[in-house]
PDB file of C-alpha atoms in Angstrom:
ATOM      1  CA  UNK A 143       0.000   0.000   0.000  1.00 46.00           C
ATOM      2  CA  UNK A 144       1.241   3.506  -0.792  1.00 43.00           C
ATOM      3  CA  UNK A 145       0.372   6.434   1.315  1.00 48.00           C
ATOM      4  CA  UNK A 146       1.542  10.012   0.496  1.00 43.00           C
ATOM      5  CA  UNK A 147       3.648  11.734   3.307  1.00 39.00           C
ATOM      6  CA  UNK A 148       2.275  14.682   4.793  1.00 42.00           C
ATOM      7  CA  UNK A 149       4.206  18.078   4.250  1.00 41.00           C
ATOM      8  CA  UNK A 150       7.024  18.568   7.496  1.00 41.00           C
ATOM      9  CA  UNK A 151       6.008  21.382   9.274  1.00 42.00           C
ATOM     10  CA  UNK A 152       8.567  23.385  10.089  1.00 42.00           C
ATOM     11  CA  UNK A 153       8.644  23.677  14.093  1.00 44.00           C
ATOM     12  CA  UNK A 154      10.108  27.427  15.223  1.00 46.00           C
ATOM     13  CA  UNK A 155      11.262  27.776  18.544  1.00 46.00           C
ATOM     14  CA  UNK A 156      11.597  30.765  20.798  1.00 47.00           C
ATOM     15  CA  UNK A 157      14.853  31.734  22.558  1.00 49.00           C
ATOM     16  CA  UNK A 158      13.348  30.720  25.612  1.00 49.00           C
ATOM     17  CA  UNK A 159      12.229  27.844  23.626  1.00 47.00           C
ATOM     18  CA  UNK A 160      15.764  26.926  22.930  1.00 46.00           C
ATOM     19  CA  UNK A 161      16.907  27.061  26.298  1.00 43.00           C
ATOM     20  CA  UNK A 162      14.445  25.031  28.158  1.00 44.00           C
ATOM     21  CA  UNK A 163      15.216  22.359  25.548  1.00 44.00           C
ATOM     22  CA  UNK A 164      18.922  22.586  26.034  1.00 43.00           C
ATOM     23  CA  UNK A 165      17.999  22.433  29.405  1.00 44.00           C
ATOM     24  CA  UNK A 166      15.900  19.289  29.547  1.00 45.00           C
ATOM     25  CA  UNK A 167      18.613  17.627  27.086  1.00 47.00           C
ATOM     26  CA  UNK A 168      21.247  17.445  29.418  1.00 44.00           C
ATOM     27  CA  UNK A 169      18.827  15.930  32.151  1.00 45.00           C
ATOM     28  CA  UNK A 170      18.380  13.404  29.797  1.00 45.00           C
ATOM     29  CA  UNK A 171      21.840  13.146  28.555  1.00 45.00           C
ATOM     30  CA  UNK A 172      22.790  12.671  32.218  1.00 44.00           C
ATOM     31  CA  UNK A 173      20.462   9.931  33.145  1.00 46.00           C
ATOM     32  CA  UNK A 174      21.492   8.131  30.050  1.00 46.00           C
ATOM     33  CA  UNK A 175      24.634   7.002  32.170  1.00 46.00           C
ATOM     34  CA  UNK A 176      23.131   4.990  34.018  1.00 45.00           C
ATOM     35  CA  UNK A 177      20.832   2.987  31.634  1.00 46.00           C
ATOM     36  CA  UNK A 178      23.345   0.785  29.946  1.00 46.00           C
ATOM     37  CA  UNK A 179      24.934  -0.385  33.640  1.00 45.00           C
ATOM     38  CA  UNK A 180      21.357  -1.155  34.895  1.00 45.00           C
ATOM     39  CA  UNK A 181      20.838  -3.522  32.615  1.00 43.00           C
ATOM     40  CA  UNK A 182      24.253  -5.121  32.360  1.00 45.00           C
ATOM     41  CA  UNK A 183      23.318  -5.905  36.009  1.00 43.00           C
ATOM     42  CA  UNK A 184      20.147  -7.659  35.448  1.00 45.00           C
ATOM     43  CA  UNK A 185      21.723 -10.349  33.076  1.00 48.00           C
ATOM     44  CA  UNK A 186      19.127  -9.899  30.417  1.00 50.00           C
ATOM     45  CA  UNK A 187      19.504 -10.758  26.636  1.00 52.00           C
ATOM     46  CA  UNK A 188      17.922  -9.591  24.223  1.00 63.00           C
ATOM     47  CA  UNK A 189      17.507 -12.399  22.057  1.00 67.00           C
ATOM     48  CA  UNK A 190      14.897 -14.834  22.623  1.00 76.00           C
ATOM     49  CA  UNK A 191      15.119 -17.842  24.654  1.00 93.00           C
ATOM     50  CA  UNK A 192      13.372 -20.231  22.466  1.00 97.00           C
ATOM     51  CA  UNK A 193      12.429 -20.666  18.677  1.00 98.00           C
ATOM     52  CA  UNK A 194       8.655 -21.488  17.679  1.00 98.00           C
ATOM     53  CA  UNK A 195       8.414 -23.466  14.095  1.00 98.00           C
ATOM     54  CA  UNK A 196       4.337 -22.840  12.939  1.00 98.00           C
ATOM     55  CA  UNK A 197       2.851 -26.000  11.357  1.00 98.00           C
ATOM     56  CA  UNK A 198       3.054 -25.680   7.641  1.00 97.00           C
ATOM     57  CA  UNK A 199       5.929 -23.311   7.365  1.00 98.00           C
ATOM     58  CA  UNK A 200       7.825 -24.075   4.283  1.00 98.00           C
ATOM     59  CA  UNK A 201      11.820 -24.776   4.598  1.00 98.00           C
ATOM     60  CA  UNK A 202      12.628 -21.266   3.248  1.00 97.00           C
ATOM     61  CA  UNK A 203      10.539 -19.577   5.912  1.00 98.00           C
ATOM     62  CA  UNK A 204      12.278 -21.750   8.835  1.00 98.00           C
ATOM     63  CA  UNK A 205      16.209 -21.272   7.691  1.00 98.00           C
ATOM     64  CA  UNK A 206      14.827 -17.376   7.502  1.00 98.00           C
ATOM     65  CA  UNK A 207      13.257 -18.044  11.171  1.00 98.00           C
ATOM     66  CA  UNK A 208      16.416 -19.268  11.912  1.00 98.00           C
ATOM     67  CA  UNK A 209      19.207 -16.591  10.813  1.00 98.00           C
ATOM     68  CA  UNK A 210      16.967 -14.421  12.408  1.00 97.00           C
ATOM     69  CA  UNK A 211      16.915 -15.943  15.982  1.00 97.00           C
ATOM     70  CA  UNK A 212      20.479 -16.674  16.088  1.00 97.00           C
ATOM     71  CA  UNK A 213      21.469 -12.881  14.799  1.00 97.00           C
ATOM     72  CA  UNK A 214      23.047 -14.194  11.798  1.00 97.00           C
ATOM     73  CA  UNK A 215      23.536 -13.080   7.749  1.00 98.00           C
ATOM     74  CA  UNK A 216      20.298 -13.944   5.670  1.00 97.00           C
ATOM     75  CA  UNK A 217      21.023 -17.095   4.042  1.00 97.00           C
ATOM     76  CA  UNK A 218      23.511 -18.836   7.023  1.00 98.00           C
ATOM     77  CA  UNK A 219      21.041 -21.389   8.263  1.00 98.00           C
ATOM     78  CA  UNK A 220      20.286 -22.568   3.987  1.00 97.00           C
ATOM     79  CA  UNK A 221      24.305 -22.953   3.497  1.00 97.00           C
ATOM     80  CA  UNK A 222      24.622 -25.074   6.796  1.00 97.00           C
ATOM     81  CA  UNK A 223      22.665 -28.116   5.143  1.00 96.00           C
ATOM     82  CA  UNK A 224      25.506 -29.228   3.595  1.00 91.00           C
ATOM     83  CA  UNK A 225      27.648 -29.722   6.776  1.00 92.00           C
ATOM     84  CA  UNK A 226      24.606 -30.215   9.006  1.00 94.00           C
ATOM     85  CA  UNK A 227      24.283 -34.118   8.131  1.00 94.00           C
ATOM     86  CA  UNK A 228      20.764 -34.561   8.669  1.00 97.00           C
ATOM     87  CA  UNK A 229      19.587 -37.558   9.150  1.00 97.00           C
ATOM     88  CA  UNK A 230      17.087 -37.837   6.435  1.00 97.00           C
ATOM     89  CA  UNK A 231      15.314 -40.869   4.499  1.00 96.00           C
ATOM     90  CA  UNK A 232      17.055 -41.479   1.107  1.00 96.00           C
ATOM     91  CA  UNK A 233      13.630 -40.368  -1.196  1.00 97.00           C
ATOM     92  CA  UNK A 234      14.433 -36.747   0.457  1.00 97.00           C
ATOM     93  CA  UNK A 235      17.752 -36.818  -1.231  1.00 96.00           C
ATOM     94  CA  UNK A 236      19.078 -33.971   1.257  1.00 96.00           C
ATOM     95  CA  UNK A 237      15.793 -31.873   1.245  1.00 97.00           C
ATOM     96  CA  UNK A 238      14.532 -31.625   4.476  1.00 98.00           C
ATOM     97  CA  UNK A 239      11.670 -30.275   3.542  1.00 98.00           C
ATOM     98  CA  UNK A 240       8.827 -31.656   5.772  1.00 98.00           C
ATOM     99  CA  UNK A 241      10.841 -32.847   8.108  1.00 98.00           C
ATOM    100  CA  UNK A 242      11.604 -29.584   9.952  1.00 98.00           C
ATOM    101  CA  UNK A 243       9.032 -30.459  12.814  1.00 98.00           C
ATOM    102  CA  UNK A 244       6.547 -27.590  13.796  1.00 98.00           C
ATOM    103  CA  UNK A 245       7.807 -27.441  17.614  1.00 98.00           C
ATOM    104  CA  UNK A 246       9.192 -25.157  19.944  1.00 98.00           C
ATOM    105  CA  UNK A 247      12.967 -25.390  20.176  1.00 98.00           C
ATOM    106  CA  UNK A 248      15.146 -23.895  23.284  1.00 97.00           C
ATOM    107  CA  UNK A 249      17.755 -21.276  22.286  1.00 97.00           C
ATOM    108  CA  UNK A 250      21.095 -21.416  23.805  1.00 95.00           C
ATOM    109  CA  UNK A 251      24.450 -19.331  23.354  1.00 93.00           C
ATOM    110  CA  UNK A 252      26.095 -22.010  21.845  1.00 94.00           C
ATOM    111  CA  UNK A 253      22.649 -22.875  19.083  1.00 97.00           C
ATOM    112  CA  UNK A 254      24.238 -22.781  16.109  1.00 98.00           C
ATOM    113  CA  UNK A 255      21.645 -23.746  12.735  1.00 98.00           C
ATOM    114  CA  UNK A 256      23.297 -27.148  12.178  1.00 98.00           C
ATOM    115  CA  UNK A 257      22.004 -27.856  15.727  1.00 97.00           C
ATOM    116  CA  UNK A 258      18.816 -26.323  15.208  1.00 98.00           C
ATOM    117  CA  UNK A 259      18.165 -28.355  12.509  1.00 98.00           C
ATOM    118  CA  UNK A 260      19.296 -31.370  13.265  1.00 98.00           C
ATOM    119  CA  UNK A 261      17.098 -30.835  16.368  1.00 98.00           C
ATOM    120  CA  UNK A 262      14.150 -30.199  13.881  1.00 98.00           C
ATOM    121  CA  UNK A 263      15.095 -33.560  11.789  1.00 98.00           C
ATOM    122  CA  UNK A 264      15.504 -35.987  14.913  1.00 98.00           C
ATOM    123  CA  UNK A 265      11.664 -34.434  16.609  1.00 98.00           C
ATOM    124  CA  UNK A 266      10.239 -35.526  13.078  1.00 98.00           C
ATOM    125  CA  UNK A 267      12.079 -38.930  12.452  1.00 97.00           C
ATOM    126  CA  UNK A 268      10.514 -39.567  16.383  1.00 96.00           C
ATOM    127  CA  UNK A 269       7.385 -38.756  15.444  1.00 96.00           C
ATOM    128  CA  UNK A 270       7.050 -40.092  12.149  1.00 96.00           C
ATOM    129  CA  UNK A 271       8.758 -43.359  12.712  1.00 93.00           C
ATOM    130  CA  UNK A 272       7.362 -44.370  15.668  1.00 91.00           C
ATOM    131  CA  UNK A 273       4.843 -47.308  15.324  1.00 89.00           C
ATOM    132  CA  UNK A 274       1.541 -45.817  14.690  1.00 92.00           C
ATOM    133  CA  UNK A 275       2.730 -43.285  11.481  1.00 94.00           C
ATOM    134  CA  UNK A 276       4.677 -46.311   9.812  1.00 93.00           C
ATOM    135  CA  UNK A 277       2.290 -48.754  10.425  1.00 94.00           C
ATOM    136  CA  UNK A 278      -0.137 -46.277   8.733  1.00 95.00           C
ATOM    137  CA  UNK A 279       1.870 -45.538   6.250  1.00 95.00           C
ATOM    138  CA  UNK A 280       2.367 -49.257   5.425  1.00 94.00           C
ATOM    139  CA  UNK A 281      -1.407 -49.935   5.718  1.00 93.00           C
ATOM    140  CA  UNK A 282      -2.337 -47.487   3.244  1.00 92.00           C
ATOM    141  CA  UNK A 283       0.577 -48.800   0.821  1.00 93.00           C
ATOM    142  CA  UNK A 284       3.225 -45.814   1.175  1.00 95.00           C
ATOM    143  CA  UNK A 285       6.212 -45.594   3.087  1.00 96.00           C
ATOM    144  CA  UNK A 286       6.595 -42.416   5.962  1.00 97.00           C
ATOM    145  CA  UNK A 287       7.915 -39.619   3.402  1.00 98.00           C
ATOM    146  CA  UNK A 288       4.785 -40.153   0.903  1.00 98.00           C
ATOM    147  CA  UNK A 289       2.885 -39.959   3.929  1.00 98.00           C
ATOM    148  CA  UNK A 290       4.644 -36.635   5.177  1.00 98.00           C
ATOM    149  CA  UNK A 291       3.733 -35.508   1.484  1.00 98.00           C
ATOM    150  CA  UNK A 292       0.716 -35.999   1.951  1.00 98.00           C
ATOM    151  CA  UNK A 293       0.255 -34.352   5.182  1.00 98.00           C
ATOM    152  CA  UNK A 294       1.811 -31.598   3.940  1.00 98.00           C
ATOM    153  CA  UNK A 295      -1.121 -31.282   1.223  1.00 98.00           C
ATOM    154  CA  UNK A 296      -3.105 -31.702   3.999  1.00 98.00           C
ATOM    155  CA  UNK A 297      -1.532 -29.034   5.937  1.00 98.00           C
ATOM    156  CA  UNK A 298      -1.854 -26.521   3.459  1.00 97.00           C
ATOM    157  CA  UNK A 299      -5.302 -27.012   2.125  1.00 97.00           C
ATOM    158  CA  UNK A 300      -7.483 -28.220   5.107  1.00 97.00           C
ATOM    159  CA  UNK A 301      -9.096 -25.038   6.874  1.00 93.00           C
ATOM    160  CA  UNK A 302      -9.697 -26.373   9.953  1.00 95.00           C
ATOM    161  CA  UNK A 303      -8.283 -29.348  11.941  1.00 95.00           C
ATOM    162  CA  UNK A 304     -11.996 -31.018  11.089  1.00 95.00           C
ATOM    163  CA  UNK A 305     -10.973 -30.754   7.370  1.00 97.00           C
ATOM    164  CA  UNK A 306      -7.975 -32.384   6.963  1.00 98.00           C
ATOM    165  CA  UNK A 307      -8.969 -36.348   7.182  1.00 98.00           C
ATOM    166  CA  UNK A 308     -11.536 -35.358   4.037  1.00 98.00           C
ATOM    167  CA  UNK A 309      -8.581 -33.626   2.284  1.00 98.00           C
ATOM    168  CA  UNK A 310      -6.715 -36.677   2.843  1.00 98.00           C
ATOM    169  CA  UNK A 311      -9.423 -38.514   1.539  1.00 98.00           C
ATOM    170  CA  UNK A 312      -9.581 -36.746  -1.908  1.00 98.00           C
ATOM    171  CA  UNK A 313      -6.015 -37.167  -2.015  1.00 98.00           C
ATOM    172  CA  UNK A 314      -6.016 -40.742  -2.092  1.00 98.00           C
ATOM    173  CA  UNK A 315      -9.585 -41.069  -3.837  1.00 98.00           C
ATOM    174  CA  UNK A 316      -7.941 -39.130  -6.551  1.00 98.00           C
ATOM    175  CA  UNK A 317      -4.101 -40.896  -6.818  1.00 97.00           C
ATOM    176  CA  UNK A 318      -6.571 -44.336  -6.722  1.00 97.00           C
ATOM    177  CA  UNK A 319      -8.495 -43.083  -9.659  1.00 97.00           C
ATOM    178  CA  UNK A 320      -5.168 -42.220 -11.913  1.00 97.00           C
ATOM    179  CA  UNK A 321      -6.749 -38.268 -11.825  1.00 97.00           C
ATOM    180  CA  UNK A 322      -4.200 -35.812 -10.897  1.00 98.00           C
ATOM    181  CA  UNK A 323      -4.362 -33.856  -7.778  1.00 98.00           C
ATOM    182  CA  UNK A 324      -5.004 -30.827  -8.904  1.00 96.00           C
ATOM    183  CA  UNK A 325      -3.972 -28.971  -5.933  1.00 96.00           C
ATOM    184  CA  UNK A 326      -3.302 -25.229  -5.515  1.00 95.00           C
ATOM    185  CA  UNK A 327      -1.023 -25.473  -3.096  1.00 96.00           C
ATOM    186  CA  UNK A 328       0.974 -27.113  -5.278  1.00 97.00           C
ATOM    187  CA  UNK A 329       1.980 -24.450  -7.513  1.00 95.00           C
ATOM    188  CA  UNK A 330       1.707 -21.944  -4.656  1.00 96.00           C
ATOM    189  CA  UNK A 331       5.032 -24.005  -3.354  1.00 97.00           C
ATOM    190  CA  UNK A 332       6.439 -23.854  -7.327  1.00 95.00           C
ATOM    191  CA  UNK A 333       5.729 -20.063  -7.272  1.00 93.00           C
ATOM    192  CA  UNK A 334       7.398 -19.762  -3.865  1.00 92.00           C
ATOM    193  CA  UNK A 335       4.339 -17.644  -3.003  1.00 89.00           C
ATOM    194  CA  UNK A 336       0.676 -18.200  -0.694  1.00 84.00           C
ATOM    195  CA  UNK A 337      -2.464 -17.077  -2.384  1.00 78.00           C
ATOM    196  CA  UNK A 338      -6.103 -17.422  -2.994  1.00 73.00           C
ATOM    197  CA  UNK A 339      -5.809 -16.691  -6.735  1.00 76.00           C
ATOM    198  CA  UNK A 340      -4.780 -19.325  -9.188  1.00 83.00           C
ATOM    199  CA  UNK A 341      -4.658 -18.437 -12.896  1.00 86.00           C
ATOM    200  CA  UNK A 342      -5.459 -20.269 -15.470  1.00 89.00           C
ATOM    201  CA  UNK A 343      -1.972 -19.461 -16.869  1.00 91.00           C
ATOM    202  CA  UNK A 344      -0.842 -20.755 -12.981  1.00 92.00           C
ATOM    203  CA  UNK A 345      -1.658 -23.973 -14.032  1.00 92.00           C
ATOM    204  CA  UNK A 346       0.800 -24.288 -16.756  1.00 94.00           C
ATOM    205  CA  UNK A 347       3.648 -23.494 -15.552  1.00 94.00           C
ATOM    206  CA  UNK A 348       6.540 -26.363 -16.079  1.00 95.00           C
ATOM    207  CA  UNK A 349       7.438 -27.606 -12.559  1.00 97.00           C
ATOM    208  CA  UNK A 350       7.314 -31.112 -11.275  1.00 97.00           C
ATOM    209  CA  UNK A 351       4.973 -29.316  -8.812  1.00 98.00           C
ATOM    210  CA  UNK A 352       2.410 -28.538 -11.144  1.00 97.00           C
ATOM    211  CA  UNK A 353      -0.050 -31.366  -9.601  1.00 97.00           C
ATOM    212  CA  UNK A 354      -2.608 -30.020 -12.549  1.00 96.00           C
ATOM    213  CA  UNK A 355      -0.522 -31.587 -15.274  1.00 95.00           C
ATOM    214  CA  UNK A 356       1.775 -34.005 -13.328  1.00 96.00           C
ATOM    215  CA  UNK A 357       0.494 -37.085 -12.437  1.00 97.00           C
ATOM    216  CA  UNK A 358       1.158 -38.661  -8.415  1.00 97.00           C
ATOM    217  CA  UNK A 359       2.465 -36.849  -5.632  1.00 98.00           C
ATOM    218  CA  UNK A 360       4.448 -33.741  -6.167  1.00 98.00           C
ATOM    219  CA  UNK A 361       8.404 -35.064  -5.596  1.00 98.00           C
ATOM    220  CA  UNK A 362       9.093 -33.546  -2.362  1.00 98.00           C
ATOM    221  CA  UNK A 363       6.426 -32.210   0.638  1.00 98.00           C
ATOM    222  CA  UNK A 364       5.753 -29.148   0.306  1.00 98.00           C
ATOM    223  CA  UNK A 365       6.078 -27.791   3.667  1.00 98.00           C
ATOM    224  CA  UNK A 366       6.553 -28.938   7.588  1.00 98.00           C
ATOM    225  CA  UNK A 367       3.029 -30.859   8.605  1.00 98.00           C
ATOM    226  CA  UNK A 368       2.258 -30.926  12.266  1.00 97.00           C
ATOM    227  CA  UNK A 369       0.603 -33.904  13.795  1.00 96.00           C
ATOM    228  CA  UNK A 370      -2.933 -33.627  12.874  1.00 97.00           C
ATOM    229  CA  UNK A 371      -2.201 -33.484   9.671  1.00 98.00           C
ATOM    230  CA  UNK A 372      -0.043 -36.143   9.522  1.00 98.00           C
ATOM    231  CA  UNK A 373      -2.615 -38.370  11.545  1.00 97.00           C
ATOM    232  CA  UNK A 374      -5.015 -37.308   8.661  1.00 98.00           C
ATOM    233  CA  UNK A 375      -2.723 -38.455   6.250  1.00 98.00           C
ATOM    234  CA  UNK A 376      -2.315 -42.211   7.380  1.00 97.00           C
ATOM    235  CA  UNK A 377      -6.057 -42.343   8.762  1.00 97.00           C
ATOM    236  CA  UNK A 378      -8.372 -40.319   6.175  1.00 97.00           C
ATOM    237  CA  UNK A 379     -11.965 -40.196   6.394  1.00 98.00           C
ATOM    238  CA  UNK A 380     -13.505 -42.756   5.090  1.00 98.00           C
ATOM    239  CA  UNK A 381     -16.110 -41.129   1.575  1.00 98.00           C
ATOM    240  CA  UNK A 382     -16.176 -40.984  -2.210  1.00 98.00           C
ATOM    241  CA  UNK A 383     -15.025 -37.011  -2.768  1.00 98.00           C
ATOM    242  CA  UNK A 384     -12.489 -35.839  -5.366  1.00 98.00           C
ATOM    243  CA  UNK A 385     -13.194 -31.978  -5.130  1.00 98.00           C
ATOM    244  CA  UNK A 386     -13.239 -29.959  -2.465  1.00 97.00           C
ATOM    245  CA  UNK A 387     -13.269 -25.606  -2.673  1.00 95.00           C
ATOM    246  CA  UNK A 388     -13.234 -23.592   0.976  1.00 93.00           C
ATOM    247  CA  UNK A 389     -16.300 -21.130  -0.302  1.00 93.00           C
ATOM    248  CA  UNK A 390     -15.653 -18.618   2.698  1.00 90.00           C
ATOM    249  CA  UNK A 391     -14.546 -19.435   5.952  1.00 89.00           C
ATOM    250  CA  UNK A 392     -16.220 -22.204   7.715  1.00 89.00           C
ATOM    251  CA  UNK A 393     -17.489 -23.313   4.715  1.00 94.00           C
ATOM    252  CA  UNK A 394     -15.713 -26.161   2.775  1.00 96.00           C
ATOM    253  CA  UNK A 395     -17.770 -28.203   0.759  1.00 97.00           C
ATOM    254  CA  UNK A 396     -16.507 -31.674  -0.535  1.00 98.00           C
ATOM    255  CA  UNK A 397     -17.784 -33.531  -3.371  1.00 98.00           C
ATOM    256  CA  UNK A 398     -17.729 -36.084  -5.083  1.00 98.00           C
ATOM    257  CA  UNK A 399     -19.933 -35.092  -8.816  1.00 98.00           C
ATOM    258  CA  UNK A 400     -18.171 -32.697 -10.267  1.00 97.00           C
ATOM    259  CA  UNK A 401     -21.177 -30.222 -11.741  1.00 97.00           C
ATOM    260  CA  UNK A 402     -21.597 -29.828  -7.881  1.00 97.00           C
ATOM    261  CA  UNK A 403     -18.536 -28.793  -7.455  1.00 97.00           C
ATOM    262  CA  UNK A 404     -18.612 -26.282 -10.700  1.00 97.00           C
ATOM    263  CA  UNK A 405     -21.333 -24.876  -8.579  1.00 97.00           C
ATOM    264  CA  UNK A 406     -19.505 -24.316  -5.382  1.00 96.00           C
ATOM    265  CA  UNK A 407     -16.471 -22.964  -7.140  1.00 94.00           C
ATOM    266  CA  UNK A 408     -19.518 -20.317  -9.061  1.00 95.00           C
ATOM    267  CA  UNK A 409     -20.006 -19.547  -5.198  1.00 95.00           C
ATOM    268  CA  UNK A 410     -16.957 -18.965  -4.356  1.00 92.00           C
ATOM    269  CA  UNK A 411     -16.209 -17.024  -7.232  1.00 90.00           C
ATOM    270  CA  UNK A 412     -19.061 -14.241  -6.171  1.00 93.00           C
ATOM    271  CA  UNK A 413     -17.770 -14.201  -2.594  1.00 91.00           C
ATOM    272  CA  UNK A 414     -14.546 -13.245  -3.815  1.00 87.00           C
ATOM    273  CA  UNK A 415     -15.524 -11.039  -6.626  1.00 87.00           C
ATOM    274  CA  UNK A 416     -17.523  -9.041  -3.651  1.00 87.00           C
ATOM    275  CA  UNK A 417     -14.703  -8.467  -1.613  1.00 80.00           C
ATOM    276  CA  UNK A 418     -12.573  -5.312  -2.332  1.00 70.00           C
ATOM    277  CA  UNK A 419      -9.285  -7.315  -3.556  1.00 55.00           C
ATOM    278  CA  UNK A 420     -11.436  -8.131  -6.832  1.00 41.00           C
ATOM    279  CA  UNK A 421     -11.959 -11.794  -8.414  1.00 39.00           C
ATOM    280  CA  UNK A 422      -9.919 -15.032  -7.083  1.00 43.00           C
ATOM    281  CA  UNK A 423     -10.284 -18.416  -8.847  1.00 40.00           C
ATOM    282  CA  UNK A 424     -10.491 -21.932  -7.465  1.00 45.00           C
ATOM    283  CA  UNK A 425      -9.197 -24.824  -8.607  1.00 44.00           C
TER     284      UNK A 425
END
């Protein structure tokens, strides 16, 4: 948003003006001193004792999260993958996207991003290979980093906790059927961007995350799913939908006849084209 600036007014002062102000400036200049030793004495730091990962951040955001916690040059906590040596499965070849576990993570003055993490890499391979996520994973006929893939659809398109088994649903009703996902979040990831509005020129783009013209799972999660959503993921709700649009908030509707869905979209099409930021699509 731009906004003009106002005109600086000139501010005139008086002689005596000028003198009280000289006068109150060396009050101030003399109780200055003592700031800096009062709080030398009271042992606080200024930077923040922990770092808090949201569920569904993507990598980018975290390493950014990161460099910022530890006071470091943008782009630090990226360059320490290579020496990190996270312990990773082998389909991730190295990415650890999705395995960056949405937690809360104590900062010390010895944290250093490798730490971090690593840290971030051994809460996920905890959670997700502990019995009930692989055993999932196996009963639904994917191993644990398709099912973090999928939770990290599930992540980014449910609207609500209640939403994500049905998302889950339509994403295996849909890799069942041979249709392609279709998701927007997809190419939101591809377009390193988060948005409502998805072009019909959006969903041509040339990326194996286009999940509108590639067929399976997109190669790689596509951002850090918390729990729910990976419970979702190995346990979906049991129904026959393949389309899904989040009209307004509150109100997802999940289908599985497609003129239905043509409808909803229509729906959500006027809420949006009400609003002031002009007409969004759906998928």
């Amino acid at each position: 948003m731009h906004m003009n600036t106002p005109p600086r007014s000139t501010i005139r002062l008086t002689r005596r003006g000028r003198i009280v102000l000289i006068a109150t400036g060396a009050v101030v200049a003399g109780t200055a001193v003592a700031v800096p030793l009062l709080t030398l004495d009271s042992g606080e730091s200024t930077k923040p004792a922990t770092l808090v990962i949201p569920e569904g951040w993507r990598s980018g955001q975290v390493y950014a999260a990161v460099d910022k916690a530890l006071e470091l040059p943008a782009g630090t906590a990226r360059k320490s993958l290579a020496k990190a040596r996270l312990k990773l499965p082998n389909d991730a070849e190295g990415n650890p996207e999705g395995y960056l576990f949405p937690a809360t993570y104590p900062l010390t003055d010895k944290s250093t991003p490798e730490q971090l993490l690593s840290a971030m890499v051994d809460t996920a391979n905890k959670k997700f290979n502990g019995a009930p996520i692989a055993a999932g994973a196996q009963r639904n006929a994917m191993n644990v980093y398709q099912a973090v893939t999928i939770a990290s659809i599930v992540q980014a398109e449910a609207a609500t906790k209640a939403d994500m088994g049905k998302v889950a649903r339509v994403v295996f009703n849909r890799l069942e059927r041979g249709m392609p996902l279709q998701m927007d979040s997809t190419l939101n990831y591809a377009l390193n961007r988060s948005t409502l509005r998805t072009t019909e020129s959006d969903t041509r783009i040339q990326s194996p995350y286009n999940s509108y013209q590639r067929m399976g799972l997109p190669p790689t999660p596509i951002g850090n799913p918390g729990e729910d959503a990976m419970r979702a993921a190995i346990n979906p709700t049991p129904g026959d939908w393949l389309y899904f649009v989040t009209v307004k908030p509150g109100d997802t509707r999940f289908t599985a006849d497609y003129a239905e869905h043509q409808r909803n979209v229509a729906e959500f099409n006027r809420v949006q084209q009400s609003q002031p930021r002009g007409k969004q699509t759906a998928g």
